[in-house]
Coordinates of C-alpha atoms and ligand atoms in Angstrom, one line a residue:
Chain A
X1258 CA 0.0 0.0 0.0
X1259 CA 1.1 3.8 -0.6
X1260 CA 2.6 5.6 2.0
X1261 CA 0.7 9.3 2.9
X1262 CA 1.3 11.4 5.3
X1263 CA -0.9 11.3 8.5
X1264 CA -4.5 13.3 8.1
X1265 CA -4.9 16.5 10.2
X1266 CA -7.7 18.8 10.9
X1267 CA -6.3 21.0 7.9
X1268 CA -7.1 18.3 5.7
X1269 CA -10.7 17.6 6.8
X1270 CA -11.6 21.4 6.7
X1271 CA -10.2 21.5 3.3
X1272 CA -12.1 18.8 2.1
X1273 CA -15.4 20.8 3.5
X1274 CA -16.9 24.0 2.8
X1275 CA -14.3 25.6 0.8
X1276 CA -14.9 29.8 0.4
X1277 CA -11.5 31.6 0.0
X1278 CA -10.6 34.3 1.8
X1279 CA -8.2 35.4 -0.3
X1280 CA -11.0 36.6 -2.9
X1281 CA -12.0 38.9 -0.5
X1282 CA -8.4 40.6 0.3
X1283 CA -7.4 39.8 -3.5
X1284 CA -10.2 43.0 -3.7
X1285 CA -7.2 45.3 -2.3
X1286 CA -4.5 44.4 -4.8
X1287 CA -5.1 47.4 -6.3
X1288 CA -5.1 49.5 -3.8
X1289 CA -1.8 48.2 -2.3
X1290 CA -0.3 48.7 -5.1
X1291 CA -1.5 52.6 -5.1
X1292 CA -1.1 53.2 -1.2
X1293 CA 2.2 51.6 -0.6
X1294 CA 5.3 53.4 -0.9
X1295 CA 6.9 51.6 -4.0
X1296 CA 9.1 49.4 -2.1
X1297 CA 9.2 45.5 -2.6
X1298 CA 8.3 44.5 1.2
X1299 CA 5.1 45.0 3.5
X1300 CA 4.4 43.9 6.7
X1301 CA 2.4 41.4 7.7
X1302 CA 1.5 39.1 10.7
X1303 CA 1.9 35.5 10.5
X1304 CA -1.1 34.2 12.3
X1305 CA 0.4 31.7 13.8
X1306 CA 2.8 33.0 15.6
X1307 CA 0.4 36.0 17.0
X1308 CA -0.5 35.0 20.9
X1309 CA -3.1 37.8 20.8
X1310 CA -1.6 39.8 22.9
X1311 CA -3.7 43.0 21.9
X1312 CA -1.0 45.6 20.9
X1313 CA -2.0 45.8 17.3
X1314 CA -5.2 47.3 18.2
X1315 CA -3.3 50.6 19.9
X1316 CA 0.2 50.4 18.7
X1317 CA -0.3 51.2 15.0
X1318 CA 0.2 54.3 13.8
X1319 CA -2.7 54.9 12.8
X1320 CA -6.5 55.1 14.4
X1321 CA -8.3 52.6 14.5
X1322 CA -5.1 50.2 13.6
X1323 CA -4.8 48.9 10.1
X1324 CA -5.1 45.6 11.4
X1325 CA -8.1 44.0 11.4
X1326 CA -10.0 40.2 12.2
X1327 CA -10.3 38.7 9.1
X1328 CA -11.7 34.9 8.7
X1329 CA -10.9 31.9 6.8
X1330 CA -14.4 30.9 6.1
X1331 CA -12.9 27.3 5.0
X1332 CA -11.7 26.6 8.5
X1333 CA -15.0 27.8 10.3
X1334 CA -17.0 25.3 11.9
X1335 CA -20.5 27.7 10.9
X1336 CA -20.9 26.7 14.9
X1337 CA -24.2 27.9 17.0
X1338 CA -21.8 28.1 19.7
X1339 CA -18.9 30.6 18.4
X1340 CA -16.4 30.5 20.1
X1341 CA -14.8 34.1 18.9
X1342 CA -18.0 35.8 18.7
X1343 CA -19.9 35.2 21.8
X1344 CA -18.2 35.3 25.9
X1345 CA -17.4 31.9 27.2
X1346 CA -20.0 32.3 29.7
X1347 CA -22.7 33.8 27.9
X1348 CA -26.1 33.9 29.4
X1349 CA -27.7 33.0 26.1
X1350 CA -26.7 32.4 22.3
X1351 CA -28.4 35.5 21.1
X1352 CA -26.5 38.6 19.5
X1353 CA -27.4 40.8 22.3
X1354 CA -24.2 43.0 23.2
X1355 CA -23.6 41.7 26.8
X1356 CA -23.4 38.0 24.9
X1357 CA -20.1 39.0 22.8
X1358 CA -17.2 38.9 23.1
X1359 CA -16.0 41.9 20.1
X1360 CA -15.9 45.1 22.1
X1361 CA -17.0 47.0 19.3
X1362 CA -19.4 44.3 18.1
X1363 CA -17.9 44.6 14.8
X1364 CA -19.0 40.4 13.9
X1365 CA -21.9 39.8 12.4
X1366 CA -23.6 36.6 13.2
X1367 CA -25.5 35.6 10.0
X1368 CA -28.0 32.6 9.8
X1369 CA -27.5 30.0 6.9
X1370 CA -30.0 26.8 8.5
X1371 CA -30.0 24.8 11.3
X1372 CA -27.9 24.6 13.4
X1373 CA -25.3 26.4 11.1
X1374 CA -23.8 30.3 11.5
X1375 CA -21.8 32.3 9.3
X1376 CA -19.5 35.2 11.3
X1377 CA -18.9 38.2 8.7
X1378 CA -16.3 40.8 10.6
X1379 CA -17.2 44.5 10.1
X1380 CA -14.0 46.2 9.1
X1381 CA -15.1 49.2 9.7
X1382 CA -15.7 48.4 12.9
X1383 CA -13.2 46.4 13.9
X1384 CA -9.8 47.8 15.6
X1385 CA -7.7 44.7 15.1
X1386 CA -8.1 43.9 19.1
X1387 CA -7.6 40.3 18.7
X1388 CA -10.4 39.2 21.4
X1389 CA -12.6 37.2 18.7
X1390 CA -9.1 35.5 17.6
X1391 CA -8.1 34.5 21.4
X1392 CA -11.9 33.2 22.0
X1393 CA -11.9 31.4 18.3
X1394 CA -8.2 29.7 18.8
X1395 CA -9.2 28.4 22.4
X1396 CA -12.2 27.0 21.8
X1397 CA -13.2 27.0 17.9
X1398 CA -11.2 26.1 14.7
X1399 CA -9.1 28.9 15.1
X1400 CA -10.2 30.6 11.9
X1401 CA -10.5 34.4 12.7
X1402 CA -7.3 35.5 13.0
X1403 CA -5.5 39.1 12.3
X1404 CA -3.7 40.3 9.6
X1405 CA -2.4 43.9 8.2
X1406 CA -5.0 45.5 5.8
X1407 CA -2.7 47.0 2.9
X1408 CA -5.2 49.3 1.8
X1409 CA -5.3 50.7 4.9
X1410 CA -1.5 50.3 6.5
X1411 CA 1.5 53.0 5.6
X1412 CA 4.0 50.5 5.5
X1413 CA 6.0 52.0 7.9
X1414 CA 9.8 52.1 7.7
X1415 CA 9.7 50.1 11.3
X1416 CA 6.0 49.3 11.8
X1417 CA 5.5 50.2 15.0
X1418 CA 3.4 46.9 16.4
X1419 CA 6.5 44.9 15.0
X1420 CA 8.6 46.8 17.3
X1421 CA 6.7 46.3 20.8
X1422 CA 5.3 42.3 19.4
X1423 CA 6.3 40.2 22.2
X1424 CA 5.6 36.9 19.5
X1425 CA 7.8 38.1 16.5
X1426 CA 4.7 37.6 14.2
X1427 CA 5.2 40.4 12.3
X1428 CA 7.6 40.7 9.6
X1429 CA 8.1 42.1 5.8
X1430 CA 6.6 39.9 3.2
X1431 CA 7.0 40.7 -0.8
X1432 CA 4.3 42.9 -2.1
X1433 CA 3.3 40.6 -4.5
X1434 CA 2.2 38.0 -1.7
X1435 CA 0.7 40.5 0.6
X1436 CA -1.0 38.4 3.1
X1437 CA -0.7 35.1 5.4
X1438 CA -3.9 34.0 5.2
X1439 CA -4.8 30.6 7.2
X1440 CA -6.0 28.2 5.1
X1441 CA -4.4 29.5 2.3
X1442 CA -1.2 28.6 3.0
X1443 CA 1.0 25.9 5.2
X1444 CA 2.7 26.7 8.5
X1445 CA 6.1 25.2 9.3
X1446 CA 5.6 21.5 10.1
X1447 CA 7.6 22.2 13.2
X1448 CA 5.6 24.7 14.4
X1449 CA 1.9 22.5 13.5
X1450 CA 2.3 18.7 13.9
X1451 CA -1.4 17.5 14.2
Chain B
X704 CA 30.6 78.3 39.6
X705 CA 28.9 78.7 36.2
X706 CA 30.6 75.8 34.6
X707 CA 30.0 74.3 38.4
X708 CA 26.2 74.7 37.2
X709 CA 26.7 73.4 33.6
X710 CA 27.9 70.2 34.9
X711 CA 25.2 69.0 37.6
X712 CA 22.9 70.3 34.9
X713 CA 24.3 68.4 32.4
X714 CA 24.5 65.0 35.0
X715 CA 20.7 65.5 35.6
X716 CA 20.2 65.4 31.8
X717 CA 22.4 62.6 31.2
X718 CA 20.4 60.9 34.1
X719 CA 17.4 61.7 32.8
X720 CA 18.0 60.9 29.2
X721 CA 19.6 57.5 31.3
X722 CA 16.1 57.0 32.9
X723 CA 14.5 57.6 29.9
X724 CA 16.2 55.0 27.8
X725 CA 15.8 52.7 30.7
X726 CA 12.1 52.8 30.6
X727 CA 12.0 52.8 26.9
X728 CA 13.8 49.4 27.3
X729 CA 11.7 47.8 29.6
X730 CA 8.4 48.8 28.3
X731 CA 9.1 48.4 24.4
X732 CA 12.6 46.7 23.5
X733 CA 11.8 43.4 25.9
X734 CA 8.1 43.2 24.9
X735 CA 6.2 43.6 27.8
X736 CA 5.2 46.7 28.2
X737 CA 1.8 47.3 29.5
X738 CA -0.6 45.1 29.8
X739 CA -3.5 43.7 27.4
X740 CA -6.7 46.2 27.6
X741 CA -8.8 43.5 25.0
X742 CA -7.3 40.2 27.9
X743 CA -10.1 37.2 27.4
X744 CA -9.5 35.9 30.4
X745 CA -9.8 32.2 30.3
X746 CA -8.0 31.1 33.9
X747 CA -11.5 30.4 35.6
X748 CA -12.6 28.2 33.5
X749 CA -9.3 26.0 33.3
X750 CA -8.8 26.8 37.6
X751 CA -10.7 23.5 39.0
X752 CA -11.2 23.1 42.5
X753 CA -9.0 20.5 44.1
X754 CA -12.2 18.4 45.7
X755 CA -13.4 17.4 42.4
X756 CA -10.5 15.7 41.3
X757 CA -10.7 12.3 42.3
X758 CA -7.9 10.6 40.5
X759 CA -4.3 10.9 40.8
X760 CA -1.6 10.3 37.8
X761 CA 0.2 7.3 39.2
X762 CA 2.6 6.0 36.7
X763 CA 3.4 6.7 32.7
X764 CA 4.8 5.0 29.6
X765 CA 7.2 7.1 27.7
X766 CA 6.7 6.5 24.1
X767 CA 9.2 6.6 21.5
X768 CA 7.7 7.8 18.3
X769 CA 6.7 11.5 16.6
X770 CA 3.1 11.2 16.7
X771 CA 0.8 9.1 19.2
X772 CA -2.4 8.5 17.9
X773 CA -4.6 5.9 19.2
X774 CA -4.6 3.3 22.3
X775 CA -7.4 0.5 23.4
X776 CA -7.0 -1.6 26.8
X777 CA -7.8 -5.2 26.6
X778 CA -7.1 -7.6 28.6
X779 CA -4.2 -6.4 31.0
X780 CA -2.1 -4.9 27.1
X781 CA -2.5 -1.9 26.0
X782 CA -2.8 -1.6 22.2
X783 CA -1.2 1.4 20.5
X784 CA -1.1 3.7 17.1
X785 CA 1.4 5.3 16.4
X786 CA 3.2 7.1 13.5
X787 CA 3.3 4.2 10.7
X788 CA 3.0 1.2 13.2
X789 CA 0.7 -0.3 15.9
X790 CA 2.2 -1.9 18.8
X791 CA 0.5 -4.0 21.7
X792 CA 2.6 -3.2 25.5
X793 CA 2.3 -4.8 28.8
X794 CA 0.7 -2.8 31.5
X795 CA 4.6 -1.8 32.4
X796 CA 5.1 -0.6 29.1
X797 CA 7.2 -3.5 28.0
X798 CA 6.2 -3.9 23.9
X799 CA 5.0 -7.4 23.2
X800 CA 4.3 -6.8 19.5
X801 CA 5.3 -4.1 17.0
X802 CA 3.8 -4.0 13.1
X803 CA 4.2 -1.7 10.5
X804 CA 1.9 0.0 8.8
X805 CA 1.4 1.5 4.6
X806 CA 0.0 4.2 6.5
X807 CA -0.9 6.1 10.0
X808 CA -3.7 4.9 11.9
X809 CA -6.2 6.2 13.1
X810 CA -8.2 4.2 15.6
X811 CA -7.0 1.0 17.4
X812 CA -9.5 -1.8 18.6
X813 CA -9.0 -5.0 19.6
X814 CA -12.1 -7.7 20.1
X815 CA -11.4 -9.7 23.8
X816 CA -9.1 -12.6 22.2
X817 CA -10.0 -11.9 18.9
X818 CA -9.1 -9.5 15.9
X819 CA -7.2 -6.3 15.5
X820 CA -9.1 -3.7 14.0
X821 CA -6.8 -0.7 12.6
X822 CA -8.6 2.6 11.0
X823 CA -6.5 4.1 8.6
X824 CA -8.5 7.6 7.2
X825 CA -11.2 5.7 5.2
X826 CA -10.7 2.0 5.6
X827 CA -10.3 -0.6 8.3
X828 CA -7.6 -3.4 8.3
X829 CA -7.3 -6.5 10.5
X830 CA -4.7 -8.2 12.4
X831 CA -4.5 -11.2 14.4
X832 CA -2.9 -11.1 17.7
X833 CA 0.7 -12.1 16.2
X834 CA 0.1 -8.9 14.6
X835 CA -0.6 -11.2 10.9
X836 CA -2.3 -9.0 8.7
X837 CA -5.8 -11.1 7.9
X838 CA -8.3 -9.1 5.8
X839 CA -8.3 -5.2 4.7
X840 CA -12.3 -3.8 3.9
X841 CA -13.3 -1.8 1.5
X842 CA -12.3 2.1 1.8
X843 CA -15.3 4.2 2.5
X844 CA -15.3 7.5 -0.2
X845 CA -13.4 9.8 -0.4
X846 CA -14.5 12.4 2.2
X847 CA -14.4 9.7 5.0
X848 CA -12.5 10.2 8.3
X849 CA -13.0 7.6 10.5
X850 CA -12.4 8.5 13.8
X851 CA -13.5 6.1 16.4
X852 CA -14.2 2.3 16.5
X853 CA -16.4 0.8 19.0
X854 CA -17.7 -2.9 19.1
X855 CA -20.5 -5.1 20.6
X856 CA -20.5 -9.1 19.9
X857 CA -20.1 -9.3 16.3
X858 CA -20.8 -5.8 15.3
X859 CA -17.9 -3.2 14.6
X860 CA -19.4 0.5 14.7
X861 CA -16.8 2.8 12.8
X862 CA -17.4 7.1 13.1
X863 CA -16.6 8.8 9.9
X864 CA -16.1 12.2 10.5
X865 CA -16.3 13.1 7.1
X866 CA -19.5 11.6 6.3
X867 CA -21.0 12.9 9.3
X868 CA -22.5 8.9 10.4
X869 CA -21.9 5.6 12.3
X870 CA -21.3 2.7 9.6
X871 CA -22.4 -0.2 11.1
X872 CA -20.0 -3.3 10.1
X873 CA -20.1 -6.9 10.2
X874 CA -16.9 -7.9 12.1
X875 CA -16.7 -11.2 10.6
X876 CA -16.7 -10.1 6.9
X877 CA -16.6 -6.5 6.6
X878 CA -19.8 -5.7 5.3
X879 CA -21.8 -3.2 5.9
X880 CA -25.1 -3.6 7.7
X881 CA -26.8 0.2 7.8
X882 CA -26.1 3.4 8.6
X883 CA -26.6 5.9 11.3
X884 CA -26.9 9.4 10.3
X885 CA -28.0 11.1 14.0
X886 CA -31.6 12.7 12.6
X887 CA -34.7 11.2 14.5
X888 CA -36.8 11.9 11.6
X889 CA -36.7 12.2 7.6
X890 CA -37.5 16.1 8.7
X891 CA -34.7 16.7 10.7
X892 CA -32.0 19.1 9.0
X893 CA -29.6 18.2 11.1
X894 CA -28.1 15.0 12.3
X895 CA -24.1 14.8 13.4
X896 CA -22.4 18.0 13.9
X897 CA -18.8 17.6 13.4
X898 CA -16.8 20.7 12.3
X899 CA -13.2 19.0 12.9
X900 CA -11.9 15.6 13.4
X901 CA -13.4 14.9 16.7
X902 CA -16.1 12.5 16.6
X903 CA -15.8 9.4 19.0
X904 CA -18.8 7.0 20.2
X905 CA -18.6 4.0 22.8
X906 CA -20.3 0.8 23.7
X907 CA -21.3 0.2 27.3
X908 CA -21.2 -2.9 29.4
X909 CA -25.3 -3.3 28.3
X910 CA -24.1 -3.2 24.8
X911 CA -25.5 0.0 24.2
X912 CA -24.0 2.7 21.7
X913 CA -23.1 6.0 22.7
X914 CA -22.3 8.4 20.4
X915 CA -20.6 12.0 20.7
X916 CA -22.5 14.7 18.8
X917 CA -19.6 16.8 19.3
X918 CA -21.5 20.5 18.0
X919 CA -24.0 20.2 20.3
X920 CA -22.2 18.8 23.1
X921 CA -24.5 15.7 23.5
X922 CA -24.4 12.1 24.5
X923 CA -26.4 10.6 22.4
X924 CA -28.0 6.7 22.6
X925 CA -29.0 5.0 19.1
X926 CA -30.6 1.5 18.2
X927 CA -28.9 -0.4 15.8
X928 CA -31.3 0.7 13.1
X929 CA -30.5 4.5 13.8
X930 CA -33.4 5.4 16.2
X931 CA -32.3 7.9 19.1
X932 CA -32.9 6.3 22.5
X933 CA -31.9 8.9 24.1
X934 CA -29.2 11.8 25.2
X935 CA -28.3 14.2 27.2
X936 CA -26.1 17.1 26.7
X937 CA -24.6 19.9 28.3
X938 CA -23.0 22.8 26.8
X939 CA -20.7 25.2 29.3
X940 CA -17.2 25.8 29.4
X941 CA -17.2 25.3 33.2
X942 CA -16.1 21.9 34.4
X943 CA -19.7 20.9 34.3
X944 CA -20.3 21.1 30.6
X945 CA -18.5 21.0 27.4
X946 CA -17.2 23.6 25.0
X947 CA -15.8 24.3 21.8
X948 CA -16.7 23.3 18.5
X949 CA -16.1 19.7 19.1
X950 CA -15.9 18.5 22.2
X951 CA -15.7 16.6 24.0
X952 CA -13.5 14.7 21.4
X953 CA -13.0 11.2 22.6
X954 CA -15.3 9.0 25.1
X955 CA -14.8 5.4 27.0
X956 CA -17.5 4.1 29.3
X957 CA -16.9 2.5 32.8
X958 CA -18.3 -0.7 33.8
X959 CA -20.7 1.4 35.8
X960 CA -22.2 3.1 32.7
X961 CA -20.6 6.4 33.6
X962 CA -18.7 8.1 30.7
X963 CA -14.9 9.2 30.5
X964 CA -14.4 12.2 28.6
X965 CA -11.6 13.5 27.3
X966 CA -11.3 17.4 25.9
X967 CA -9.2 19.2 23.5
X968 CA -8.4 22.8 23.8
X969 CA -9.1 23.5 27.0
X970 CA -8.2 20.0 28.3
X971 CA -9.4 18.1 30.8
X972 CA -10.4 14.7 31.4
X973 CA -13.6 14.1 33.6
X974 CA -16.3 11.6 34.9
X975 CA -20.0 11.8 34.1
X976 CA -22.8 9.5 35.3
X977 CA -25.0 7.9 32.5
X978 CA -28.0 10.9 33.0
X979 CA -25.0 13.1 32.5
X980 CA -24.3 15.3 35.8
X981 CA -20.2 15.5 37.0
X982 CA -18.9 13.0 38.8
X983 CA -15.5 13.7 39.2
X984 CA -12.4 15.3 37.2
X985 CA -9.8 12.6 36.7
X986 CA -7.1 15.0 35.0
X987 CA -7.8 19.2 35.4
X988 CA -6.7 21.2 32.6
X989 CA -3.3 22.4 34.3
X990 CA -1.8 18.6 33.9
X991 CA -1.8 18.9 30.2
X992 CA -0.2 21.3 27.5
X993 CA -1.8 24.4 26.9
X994 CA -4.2 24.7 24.0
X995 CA -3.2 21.0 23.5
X996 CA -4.5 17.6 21.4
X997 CA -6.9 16.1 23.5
X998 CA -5.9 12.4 24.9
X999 CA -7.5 9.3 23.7
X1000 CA -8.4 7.1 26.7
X1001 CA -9.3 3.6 27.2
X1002 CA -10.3 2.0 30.5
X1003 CA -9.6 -1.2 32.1
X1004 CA -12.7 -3.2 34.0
X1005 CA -11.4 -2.3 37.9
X1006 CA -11.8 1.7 36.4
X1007 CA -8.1 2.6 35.9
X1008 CA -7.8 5.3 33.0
X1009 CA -5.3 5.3 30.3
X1010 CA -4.3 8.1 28.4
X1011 CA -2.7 8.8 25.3
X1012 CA -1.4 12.3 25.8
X1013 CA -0.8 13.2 22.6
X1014 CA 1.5 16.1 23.3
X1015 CA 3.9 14.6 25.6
X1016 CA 3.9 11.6 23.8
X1017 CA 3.3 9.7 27.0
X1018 CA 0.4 6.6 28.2
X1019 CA -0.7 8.4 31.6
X1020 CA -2.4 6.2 33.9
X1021 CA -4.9 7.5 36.1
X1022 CA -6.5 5.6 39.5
X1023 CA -8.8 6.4 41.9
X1024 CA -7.7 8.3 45.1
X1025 CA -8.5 6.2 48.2
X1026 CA -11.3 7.7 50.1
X1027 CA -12.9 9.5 47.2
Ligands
SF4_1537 S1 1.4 42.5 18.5 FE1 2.0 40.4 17.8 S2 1.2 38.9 19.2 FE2 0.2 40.9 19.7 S3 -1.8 40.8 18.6 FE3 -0.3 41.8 17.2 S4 0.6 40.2 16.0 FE4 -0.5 39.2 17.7
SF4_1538 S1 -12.9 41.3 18.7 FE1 -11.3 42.8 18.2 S2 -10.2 41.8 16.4 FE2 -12.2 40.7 16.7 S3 -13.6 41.7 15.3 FE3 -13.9 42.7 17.3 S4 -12.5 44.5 17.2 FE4 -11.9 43.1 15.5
SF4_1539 S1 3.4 49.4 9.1 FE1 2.6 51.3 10.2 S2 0.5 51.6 9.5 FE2 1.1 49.5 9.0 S3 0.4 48.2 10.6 FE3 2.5 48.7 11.1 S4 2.4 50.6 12.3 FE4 0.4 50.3 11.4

């Protein structure tokens, strides 16, 4: 019989529901290109190295932070029970504010059919706190997670989170693969052996 | 007296400027800095108090391989998956029988004198007890994940993840005998709600199957021909309940009826009684690694739990305290 390696949770997501996120950031190529400063490098934050620490959310240069929650909708459970949108002892799985767990409420909880949920994030909204990540990596799939919107961000000589990140997760990618977007691209086997 | 003036002025600015750097250092260069206004706080729920734990860790079995994956007591051995090889150990660790494998498994099960059963992702395999490979089934489709065996007399009840159901097997020839999907009726939109990996189901000492529905946190009790008994379920992320997308992710069931559980994420290992209310916490979440794998267990007849910590790569046995 063949040899293949062992199966891991990556695998059975990907064989699921499978909507890119990087359609929805693709959207910005443009824009990068316009708003950055002509060099060959951005910053970006490799997801899985961020411990959520919540400096991105003050620390940028800019207010609200150009980071922001985005979410792999192909590792997403579409649970009742969110994990990153509602507090670990909420009274009741309704999108009342006392219930979540985004201090700016920025998630929108969408019904698809029972008992499934989809969780949009409000960019607008949302100032890149990290919360929802910390509450969907302990007890979800771990599928919202931050990144560095390059339409927004001023690529900074130093950007300034990178300076104070106590996790090293931020760090200068080419331009022309602006974003580490989970599910959309393999961490180091060292680092994920499941 | 002027330059006198110049100098202590210019030894509180260098002081200052010293002070200044000082605190730049600790606050920024080192990391720390202040601390996290947006903290989810999750010590209370893994903070359990020391009254419900009613086990103690009493020995372990170092294992040598990269990745632990499955283990099944029978019979005073304990049977083992690991990597690209199952291996059957005495109850001091000492390996009996090693045998390699095309591929990692998955489950492990072995039938009380009988049969091997292996669960590779999406078919089973069987080995005698010299570890002789005898008969491999046909693969379920492609979007199978089997992740948990369970058997009573002649009947082999596989979980596929993938497929969301319980395939019901004939041990003797590998055919399959029905299906159980979770839906009480042809209405039902819903039946098995599995977002990862984690999808486990047990047999008790009546013979009855128990099934995890791991997105709705319930215990669930099936007929053979798919007809929900009964459940029970309770979702919390206090030590009474369950939480997370798929918990809890792997079950064994005492000779008392009362189900083992065993948790990933925030992990824990604990003790229900058949209606479902806490019994006891056999291993708190502060004996494992953080944001870990949760173990699979396996449990003798006299009660003593065996788990498969996947992170320290490690069989930890758990007994009863005396007195509790
Ligand atoms: S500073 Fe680093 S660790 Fe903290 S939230 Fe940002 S990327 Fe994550
Ligand atoms: S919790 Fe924080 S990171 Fe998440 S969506 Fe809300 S503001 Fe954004
Ligand atoms: S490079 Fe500048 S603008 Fe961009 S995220 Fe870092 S601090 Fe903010």
């Amino acid at each position: 019989m063949e040899r293949t390696k062992p199966y891991n949770r990556r695998d059975f997501l990907d064989g699921g529901m499978r909507m890119s996120l990087a359609l929805g950031l693709g959207g910005v190529g443009g824009l990068l290109l316009s708003n950055s400063t002509g060099e060959d490098w951005v910053w970006q934050i490799d997801p899985f190295k961020c411990t959520q620490c919540g400096r991105c959310a003050d620390e940028c240069v800019l207010t609200p932070s150009a980071v922001k929650c985005v979410h792999a909708f192909d590792l997403c459970g579409y649970c009742d029970l969110c994990g990153g949108f509602f507090l670990p002892d909420a009274n009741d799985l309704n999108t009342g504010a006392e219930n979540q767990l985004c201090p700016t409420s920025a998630i929108e909880r969408k019904y698809i059919e029972e008992p499934y949920f989809e969780y949009v994030v409000n960019e607008e909204l949302c100032i890149g706190c990290s919360k929802c990540v910390k509450g969907c990596s302990s007890f979800g799939n771990g599928s919202l997670h931050l990144q560095i919107k390059h339409d927004l961000c001023k690529n900074c000589n130093v950007c300034a989170i990178a300076r104070l990140c106590p996790s090293d997760a931020i760090a200068r990618l080419p331009a022309s693969e602006p974003y580490l977007v989970k599910g959309d691209f393999i961490e180091s086997e060292s680092t994920r052996s499941e | 007296m002027k330059q006198k003036a110049i100098y202590i002025f210019l030894s509180f600015l260098a002081l200052a400027i010293g002070v200044m750097i000082v605190i730049d250092f600790n606050s920024t260069r080192n990391k720390k800095g202040k601390g996290n206004p947006y903290a989810l706080d999750l010590e209370p729920f893994r903070t359990v108090d020391p009254a419900l734990i009613h086990y103690k860790e009493t020995r372990n079995i170092l294992l040598k391989c990269d990745q632990p994956r499955a283990i099944f007591y029978d019979n005073n051995r304990l049977y083992i998956g690991a990597d690209q090889y199952f291996q059957i150990v005495d109850l001091d660790g000492n390996q009996l029988l090693k045998v390699d494998l095309p591929d990692a498994p998955q489950c492990i099960y072995s039938a009380p004198g009988g049969s091997i059963f292996i669960a590779f992702r999406r078919h089973i395999a069987v080995f005698d007890q010299q570890g002789q490979h005898t008969e491999t089934w046909e693969p379920l489709g492609d979007s199978a994940v089997i992740t948990g065996l369970a058997m009573r007399d002649s009947t082999l009840f596989v979980a596929d993840a993938g497929n969301r159901c319980i395939m019901r097997y004939s041990a003797a020839d590998g055919k399959i005998q029905g299906i159980i999907e979770g839906k009480t009726s042809a209405a039902d939109l819903h039946g098995f709600i599995v977002p990862s990996p984690e999808f486990d189901l047990a047999v008790n000492t009546d013979g009855e199957l128990w099934v995890v529905n791991p997105g709705k946190h319930s215990f669930e009790n099936y007929t053979d021909d798919g007809k929900l008994r009964t459940y029970w379920e309770t979702s919390s992320p206090y030590i009474e309940g369950f939480t997370g997308c798929c918990n809890p992710a792997h079950l064994a069931i005492l000779s008392d009826g009362s189900f083992v559980t065993s948790e990933q994420k925030l992990v824990r290992i604990k003790i229900h009684k058949p209606s479902g209310e806490l019994v006891s916490v056999v291993a708190p979440p502060a004996k494992f690694v953080r944001d870990g794998k949760a173990p699979d267990i396996t449990v003798s007849p006299e009660g003593i739990i065996y788990a498969l910590d996947i992170d320290q790569k490690k069989v930890r046995i758990f007994e009863k305290k005396s007195g509790t």
